[in-house]
Amino acid sequence: MSVACASLCASMSDVSPSLLVDNIGELVTNDPHVGASTLGIIRDAAVLVIDGSVAWIGKSGQAPAADDVVRVDAAGSAVIPGFVDSHGHLVFAGDRANEFAARMAGQAYSAGGIASTVRATRSATDAELEANVVRLVTEANASGTTTVECKSGYGLSVHDEARSLRAAVGHTDEITYLGAHVVPADFIGRADDYVALVVGEMLDVCAPLAGWIDVFCDRGAFDVDQARAILQAGMERGLRPRIHANQLQHGPGVQLAVELDAASADHVTHLDDADIDALAGSNTVATLLPGAEFSTRSAYPDARRLLDAGVTVALAADCNPGSSYTTNMPFCIALAVRDMRMTPGQAVWSATAGGARALRRTDVGSLLVGSRGDLVILDAPSHIHLAYRPGVPLVRQVWRAGVAVH
Ligand code: NIG
Ligand code: FE
């Protein structure tokens, strides 16, 4: 077992040592009742984690005594909750570097490239797929991510979707069945037959392995009627809905998300006023994926327009080999601030508490008594530096449930 896997597996267990992080210059709690601004910032703070959960938060030097405590001096640096990356496609083989290079030379992105990753994924062994998930979760931990969602979607057969989901079990916090990523090559011209498989035998095998169901509702993927049928079939089996919507063009995917009370509508690059009104009046989070606009050289959605309308916004990395091959949430924060018109504080909130809302989790994304002990010490005095110093590795130390993962 690798060191990375050892820490990951330990972090999934119930037992972890106590941890006291003291001398924190700026603590982001994400609770405006306990500190300043929406980020709930406390200065000169300390955090105590016992048995994997936050047991106490207060002033530096005033923590209660605890047994067998590991003491860490943050030396005046900022501490934030671990990032909650609510959208990732971590089960795949191969890469598409040449497709990226061709795009940077002027070619447009389309859903068609997914087929080459499907071929590589089907050819990979179970062990290779699992190793890819572990590699990417470890990489994500190193840039401060402590909660990871992972989708299938590059298998697109009963056998390959099921083993894709199995590759993520035990390695990621949330698992999503995305049999409806695109119609695979062996079903071209027979989309209805493929939808029948996705809601039939494939769902039978995959539903017990996942907590969520997702559909890519867009040009070159599934239309709104197919998406509704697929999400409803999943919901009948106890899966909760989320959706890829309005990435490549404007369409009805966002309205469908609200209609079904999906936890999140993701990408949402092309929105009209009715979409924004619908989101603002709903419990559906708008999850923005700036890595995808970066890597497909597309226009960015306007996060400020969403925020001003009262929509809850999350930021996620969308790690996948086609449209966004990054696990780095600080990079996404910097893009969202520069190109989606978020303030640094809004972007940090969306990458932590916003991601938690998109996964309907209350135990992660904030640092409050009872929260999972997911902490990041930055090599910076303030969360603002995550956008202000783009590309600089500012993540010094990371704990998940009180266990060091970086
Ligand atoms: O979220 N948009 C659909 N699916 C992925 C990209 C898939 C790919 O290009 O491999 C996404 O961006
Ligand atoms: Fe995606």
Coordinates of C-alpha atoms and ligand atoms in Angstrom, one line a residue:
M1 CA 0.0 0.0 0.0
S2 CA 1.4 3.4 -0.9
V3 CA 1.8 6.2 1.7
A4 CA -0.9 8.1 -0.1
C5 CA -3.3 5.2 0.0
A6 CA -2.4 4.5 3.6
S7 CA -3.4 8.0 4.7
L8 CA -6.5 8.0 2.5
C9 CA -7.7 4.7 3.9
A10 CA -6.9 5.8 7.5
S11 CA -9.0 8.9 6.8
M12 CA -12.0 6.8 5.9
S13 CA -11.9 5.0 9.2
D14 CA -13.4 6.2 12.5
V15 CA -10.2 6.5 14.5
S16 CA -7.9 9.5 14.1
P17 CA -5.7 11.4 16.6
S18 CA -6.6 14.7 18.1
L19 CA -5.2 17.8 16.4
L20 CA -4.8 21.3 17.6
V21 CA -4.0 24.0 15.1
D22 CA -3.0 27.1 17.0
N23 CA -1.8 30.6 16.2
I24 CA -4.0 31.0 13.1
G25 CA -3.9 34.5 11.7
E26 CA -7.2 34.2 9.9
L27 CA -9.6 31.4 10.3
V28 CA -12.4 31.0 7.7
T29 CA -15.3 29.2 9.3
N30 CA -18.0 30.0 6.7
D31 CA -20.4 30.8 9.5
P32 CA -21.3 34.5 9.6
H33 CA -22.7 34.1 13.1
V34 CA -19.3 33.3 14.6
G35 CA -17.0 35.7 12.7
A36 CA -16.8 38.5 10.3
S37 CA -18.5 38.6 6.8
T38 CA -20.0 35.7 4.9
L39 CA -16.8 33.8 5.5
G40 CA -17.2 34.0 9.3
I41 CA -13.6 35.0 9.7
I42 CA -12.0 34.8 13.2
R43 CA -8.6 36.4 13.8
D44 CA -5.9 34.9 16.1
A45 CA -7.8 31.6 16.3
A46 CA -7.3 28.0 17.2
V47 CA -9.1 24.8 16.2
L48 CA -9.2 21.5 18.0
V49 CA -10.2 18.3 16.2
I50 CA -11.0 15.2 18.2
D51 CA -12.0 11.8 16.7
G52 CA -12.1 13.3 13.3
S53 CA -14.5 16.2 14.1
V54 CA -14.1 19.8 15.1
A55 CA -14.5 19.8 18.9
W56 CA -13.7 23.4 19.7
I57 CA -12.9 26.7 18.0
G58 CA -11.7 29.8 19.8
K59 CA -8.9 32.2 20.4
S60 CA -5.3 31.3 20.0
G61 CA -3.7 29.9 23.1
Q62 CA -7.0 29.2 24.8
A63 CA -7.8 25.6 23.6
P64 CA -9.0 23.2 26.2
A65 CA -6.6 20.3 27.2
A66 CA -7.0 17.1 25.1
D67 CA -5.2 13.7 25.3
D68 CA -2.6 12.7 22.8
V69 CA -2.9 15.9 20.8
V70 CA -0.8 16.7 17.8
R71 CA 0.0 20.5 18.1
V72 CA 0.5 22.5 14.9
D73 CA 1.6 26.1 15.0
A74 CA 0.1 27.9 12.0
A75 CA 2.5 30.8 12.6
G76 CA -0.1 33.5 11.8
S77 CA -1.1 31.9 8.5
A78 CA -4.7 31.6 7.2
V79 CA -6.7 28.4 7.7
I80 CA -9.7 27.5 5.6
P81 CA -12.0 24.5 5.4
G82 CA -10.9 21.8 3.0
F83 CA -12.2 22.4 -0.5
V84 CA -15.4 20.4 -1.5
D85 CA -14.9 19.4 -5.1
S86 CA -18.5 18.5 -6.1
H87 CA -17.8 17.5 -9.7
G88 CA -15.2 15.1 -11.0
H89 CA -14.8 12.4 -13.6
L90 CA -11.9 10.5 -12.1
V91 CA -12.5 7.0 -13.5
F92 CA -10.8 6.9 -16.9
A93 CA -7.7 5.8 -18.8
G94 CA -5.4 7.6 -21.1
D95 CA -5.4 11.3 -21.8
R96 CA -6.3 13.7 -24.6
A97 CA -3.4 16.1 -24.7
N98 CA -3.4 16.1 -28.5
E99 CA -7.0 17.1 -28.5
F100 CA -6.2 20.0 -26.1
A101 CA -3.3 21.1 -28.3
A102 CA -5.6 21.0 -31.4
R103 CA -8.1 23.2 -29.5
M104 CA -5.4 25.7 -28.6
A105 CA -4.6 25.8 -32.3
G106 CA -8.2 26.7 -33.1
Q107 CA -10.4 23.6 -33.1
A108 CA -13.7 23.8 -31.2
Y109 CA -14.6 21.5 -28.2
S110 CA -17.4 19.0 -28.7
A111 CA -18.8 16.1 -26.8
G112 CA -17.4 13.8 -29.5
G113 CA -14.0 13.5 -27.9
I114 CA -15.5 11.5 -25.0
A115 CA -15.5 8.5 -27.3
S116 CA -11.7 8.1 -27.3
T117 CA -11.7 8.1 -23.5
V118 CA -14.4 5.5 -23.6
R119 CA -12.2 3.2 -25.8
A120 CA -9.2 3.6 -23.4
T121 CA -11.3 3.1 -20.3
R122 CA -12.9 -0.1 -21.7
S123 CA -9.4 -1.4 -22.4
A124 CA -8.1 -0.7 -18.9
T125 CA -8.0 -3.2 -16.1
D126 CA -10.0 -2.7 -12.9
A127 CA -6.7 -2.1 -11.0
E128 CA -5.7 0.6 -13.5
L129 CA -9.0 2.4 -13.1
E130 CA -8.8 2.3 -9.4
A131 CA -5.2 3.5 -9.4
N132 CA -6.3 6.5 -11.5
V133 CA -8.9 7.5 -9.0
V134 CA -6.3 7.2 -6.1
R135 CA -3.8 9.2 -8.1
L136 CA -6.2 12.0 -8.7
V137 CA -7.6 12.1 -5.2
T138 CA -4.1 12.2 -3.8
E139 CA -3.3 15.1 -6.3
A140 CA -6.5 16.9 -5.2
N141 CA -5.6 16.5 -1.5
A142 CA -2.3 18.2 -2.2
S143 CA -4.1 21.3 -3.4
G144 CA -6.4 21.4 -0.4
T145 CA -9.4 19.3 -1.5
T146 CA -10.8 17.0 1.2
T147 CA -14.2 16.1 -0.2
V148 CA -14.4 14.6 -3.7
E149 CA -17.3 13.6 -5.9
C150 CA -16.7 11.1 -8.7
K151 CA -18.8 10.1 -11.7
S152 CA -18.7 7.1 -14.0
G153 CA -19.4 8.0 -17.6
Y154 CA -16.5 6.6 -19.6
G155 CA -17.6 3.0 -19.6
L156 CA -21.0 3.3 -21.2
S157 CA -21.8 -0.4 -21.1
V158 CA -23.3 -2.3 -18.2
H159 CA -20.0 -4.0 -17.4
D160 CA -17.8 -0.9 -17.8
E161 CA -20.1 1.5 -15.9
A162 CA -20.4 -0.9 -13.0
R163 CA -16.6 -1.4 -12.8
S164 CA -16.1 2.4 -13.1
L165 CA -18.3 3.0 -10.1
R166 CA -16.5 0.2 -8.2
A167 CA -13.2 1.8 -8.9
A168 CA -14.3 4.9 -6.9
V169 CA -15.9 3.0 -4.0
G170 CA -13.8 3.6 -0.8
H171 CA -11.8 6.4 -2.4
T172 CA -14.3 9.3 -2.9
D173 CA -16.9 10.8 -0.7
E174 CA -19.7 10.8 -3.2
I175 CA -20.3 8.6 -6.2
T176 CA -22.5 9.4 -9.2
Y177 CA -23.8 7.2 -12.0
L178 CA -23.3 8.9 -15.3
G179 CA -24.3 6.2 -17.8
A180 CA -25.9 9.0 -19.7
H181 CA -22.7 10.9 -20.6
V182 CA -23.1 10.4 -24.3
V183 CA -24.5 7.8 -26.6
P184 CA -21.6 5.4 -27.2
A185 CA -20.3 4.5 -30.6
D186 CA -21.9 1.0 -30.5
F187 CA -25.4 2.7 -30.2
I188 CA -25.0 5.5 -32.7
G189 CA -28.4 5.9 -34.5
R190 CA -30.1 4.0 -31.7
A191 CA -30.2 6.6 -28.9
D192 CA -33.5 5.3 -27.6
D193 CA -32.1 1.8 -27.2
Y194 CA -29.2 3.3 -25.3
V195 CA -31.5 5.3 -23.0
A196 CA -33.5 2.1 -22.4
L197 CA -30.3 0.4 -21.3
V198 CA -29.3 3.3 -19.0
V199 CA -32.7 3.2 -17.2
G200 CA -32.9 -0.6 -17.4
E201 CA -30.2 -3.2 -16.9
M202 CA -27.4 -0.6 -16.4
L203 CA -29.4 1.1 -13.7
D204 CA -30.1 -2.2 -12.0
V205 CA -26.4 -2.9 -11.7
C206 CA -25.2 0.6 -11.0
A207 CA -27.8 2.0 -8.5
P208 CA -26.5 0.0 -5.6
L209 CA -23.0 1.4 -6.2
A210 CA -23.9 5.1 -6.4
G211 CA -25.7 7.8 -4.4
W212 CA -26.4 10.2 -7.3
I213 CA -27.5 10.1 -11.0
D214 CA -26.3 12.6 -13.5
V215 CA -27.1 13.3 -17.2
F216 CA -25.2 15.4 -19.8
C217 CA -28.2 17.3 -21.2
D218 CA -26.7 19.3 -24.1
R219 CA -25.8 19.4 -27.8
G220 CA -24.3 16.1 -28.9
A221 CA -25.5 14.3 -25.7
F222 CA -29.1 13.8 -24.4
D223 CA -32.2 16.0 -25.0
V224 CA -34.4 17.2 -22.2
D225 CA -37.0 14.4 -22.5
Q226 CA -34.3 11.7 -22.4
A227 CA -32.6 13.5 -19.5
R228 CA -35.9 13.7 -17.5
A229 CA -36.7 10.0 -18.1
I230 CA -33.2 9.0 -17.0
L231 CA -33.1 11.2 -13.9
Q232 CA -36.6 10.1 -12.8
A233 CA -35.7 6.4 -13.3
G234 CA -32.7 6.9 -11.0
M235 CA -34.8 8.8 -8.5
E236 CA -37.2 5.9 -8.3
R237 CA -34.2 3.7 -7.4
G238 CA -33.2 6.1 -4.6
L239 CA -30.5 8.0 -6.5
R240 CA -30.5 11.8 -6.1
P241 CA -30.4 13.9 -9.3
R242 CA -27.7 16.3 -10.6
I243 CA -27.2 17.4 -14.1
H244 CA -24.7 18.7 -16.7
A245 CA -26.6 21.5 -18.3
N246 CA -26.2 24.4 -20.7
Q247 CA -22.5 24.0 -21.2
L248 CA -22.3 24.0 -25.0
Q249 CA -25.4 26.0 -25.8
H250 CA -28.5 27.4 -24.1
G251 CA -31.2 24.7 -23.5
P252 CA -33.8 23.5 -21.1
G253 CA -31.4 21.6 -18.8
V254 CA -31.4 24.2 -16.0
Q255 CA -35.2 24.3 -15.9
L256 CA -35.3 20.5 -15.7
A257 CA -32.9 20.6 -12.8
V258 CA -35.2 23.0 -10.9
E259 CA -38.3 20.9 -11.8
L260 CA -36.7 17.8 -10.3
D261 CA -35.2 19.6 -7.3
A262 CA -31.7 18.5 -8.5
A263 CA -29.0 19.3 -5.9
S264 CA -27.0 21.0 -8.6
A265 CA -27.0 22.1 -12.2
D266 CA -23.4 22.0 -13.4
H267 CA -21.5 24.1 -16.0
V268 CA -24.5 26.5 -16.7
T269 CA -22.4 28.5 -19.0
H270 CA -25.3 29.7 -21.2
L271 CA -28.2 31.1 -19.1
D272 CA -31.1 33.4 -19.8
D273 CA -33.0 35.5 -17.2
A274 CA -35.7 32.8 -16.8
D275 CA -33.0 30.2 -15.9
I276 CA -31.5 32.6 -13.3
D277 CA -34.9 33.3 -11.8
A278 CA -35.7 29.6 -11.6
L279 CA -32.4 28.8 -9.9
A280 CA -32.8 31.8 -7.5
G281 CA -36.2 30.4 -6.4
S282 CA -35.0 26.9 -5.9
N283 CA -32.7 24.6 -3.8
T284 CA -30.6 23.8 -6.9
V285 CA -27.1 25.1 -6.7
A286 CA -25.4 26.5 -9.8
T287 CA -22.0 24.7 -10.0
L288 CA -19.5 26.7 -12.1
L289 CA -16.6 24.8 -13.6
P290 CA -14.1 27.4 -14.8
G291 CA -11.5 24.8 -15.7
A292 CA -13.8 23.7 -18.5
E293 CA -14.0 27.2 -20.0
F294 CA -10.3 27.6 -19.6
S295 CA -9.5 24.3 -21.3
T296 CA -12.0 24.6 -24.0
R297 CA -11.3 28.3 -24.6
S298 CA -14.9 29.2 -24.1
A299 CA -16.6 32.3 -22.7
Y300 CA -17.0 32.1 -18.9
P301 CA -20.4 32.3 -17.2
D302 CA -21.0 35.5 -15.2
A303 CA -21.0 34.4 -11.6
R304 CA -21.8 37.8 -10.3
R305 CA -25.0 37.9 -12.3
L306 CA -26.0 34.7 -10.5
L307 CA -25.0 35.9 -7.1
D308 CA -26.7 39.2 -7.5
A309 CA -29.9 37.3 -8.3
G310 CA -29.6 35.2 -5.1
V311 CA -28.5 32.0 -6.7
T312 CA -26.3 29.7 -4.6
V313 CA -23.0 29.1 -6.5
A314 CA -20.5 26.4 -6.1
L315 CA -17.1 26.1 -7.8
A316 CA -15.7 22.7 -8.8
A317 CA -12.7 21.4 -10.8
D318 CA -14.6 19.1 -13.3
C319 CA -11.4 17.0 -13.5
N320 CA -11.6 14.9 -16.7
P321 CA -9.2 14.1 -19.5
G322 CA -11.2 16.1 -22.1
S323 CA -12.5 19.5 -21.0
S324 CA -10.7 20.2 -17.7
Y325 CA -7.7 18.1 -16.7
T326 CA -7.1 19.7 -13.3
T327 CA -7.8 18.8 -9.7
N328 CA -6.6 22.2 -8.5
M329 CA -9.3 24.2 -6.7
P330 CA -7.0 27.3 -6.1
F331 CA -6.6 27.5 -9.8
C332 CA -10.4 27.4 -10.3
I333 CA -10.8 30.1 -7.6
A334 CA -8.3 32.3 -9.4
L335 CA -10.1 31.9 -12.7
A336 CA -13.5 32.5 -11.1
V337 CA -12.3 35.7 -9.6
R338 CA -10.6 37.0 -12.7
D339 CA -13.0 35.8 -15.4
M340 CA -16.4 35.1 -13.7
R341 CA -16.4 38.3 -11.7
M342 CA -16.4 36.7 -8.2
T343 CA -14.8 38.4 -5.3
P344 CA -12.0 36.3 -3.6
G345 CA -14.3 35.8 -0.6
Q346 CA -17.2 34.6 -2.8
A347 CA -14.9 32.2 -4.7
V348 CA -13.5 30.7 -1.5
W349 CA -17.1 30.3 -0.1
S350 CA -18.2 28.6 -3.3
A351 CA -15.3 26.2 -3.4
T352 CA -16.0 25.1 0.2
A353 CA -19.5 25.8 1.6
G354 CA -21.0 26.1 -1.9
G355 CA -19.6 22.6 -2.9
A356 CA -21.1 21.2 0.3
R357 CA -24.5 22.6 -0.6
A358 CA -24.2 21.1 -4.1
L359 CA -23.7 17.7 -2.5
R360 CA -26.4 18.4 0.2
R361 CA -23.8 17.9 2.9
T362 CA -23.8 19.7 6.2
D363 CA -20.7 18.1 7.7
V364 CA -18.1 19.5 5.3
G365 CA -17.3 22.9 3.7
S366 CA -17.4 24.8 7.0
L367 CA -15.3 24.8 10.2
L368 CA -17.8 24.7 13.1
V369 CA -18.1 22.5 16.2
G370 CA -19.3 19.2 14.8
S371 CA -17.9 19.7 11.3
R372 CA -15.6 17.0 9.9
G373 CA -12.0 18.0 10.7
D374 CA -11.0 19.1 7.2
L375 CA -8.5 21.9 7.4
V376 CA -6.0 23.6 5.1
I377 CA -3.2 25.8 6.3
L378 CA -2.2 28.3 3.6
D379 CA 1.3 29.7 3.1
A380 CA -0.4 33.1 3.2
P381 CA -1.9 35.4 5.7
S382 CA -5.3 35.6 4.0
H383 CA -7.7 33.6 1.8
I384 CA -7.5 36.4 -0.7
H385 CA -4.0 35.2 -1.7
L386 CA -5.6 32.1 -3.4
A387 CA -6.6 34.4 -6.2
Y388 CA -4.1 37.2 -5.7
R389 CA -1.1 34.8 -6.2
P390 CA -2.4 32.5 -9.0
G391 CA -0.3 29.5 -9.8
V392 CA 1.7 29.7 -6.5
P393 CA 1.4 26.5 -4.4
L394 CA 0.0 28.1 -1.2
V395 CA -1.4 24.9 0.3
R396 CA 1.0 24.1 3.2
Q397 CA -0.8 21.3 5.1
V398 CA -4.1 19.5 4.7
W399 CA -6.1 17.3 7.1
R400 CA -9.1 15.3 6.3
A401 CA -11.2 14.2 9.4
G402 CA -8.1 15.2 11.5
V403 CA -5.7 13.0 9.5
A404 CA -2.9 14.6 7.5
V405 CA -3.4 14.0 3.8
H406 CA -0.7 16.5 2.6
Ligands
NIG1 O1 -18.1 17.9 -17.6 N1 -19.5 18.0 -20.3 C1 -19.5 16.8 -20.3 N2 -18.6 16.0 -19.7 C2 -17.3 16.4 -19.2 C3 -16.3 16.4 -20.3 C4 -16.1 15.1 -20.9 C5 -15.0 15.0 -21.8 O2 -14.7 15.8 -22.7 O3 -14.3 13.9 -21.7 C6 -17.4 17.8 -18.6 O4 -16.8 18.8 -19.0
FE2 FE -18.5 17.1 -16.0

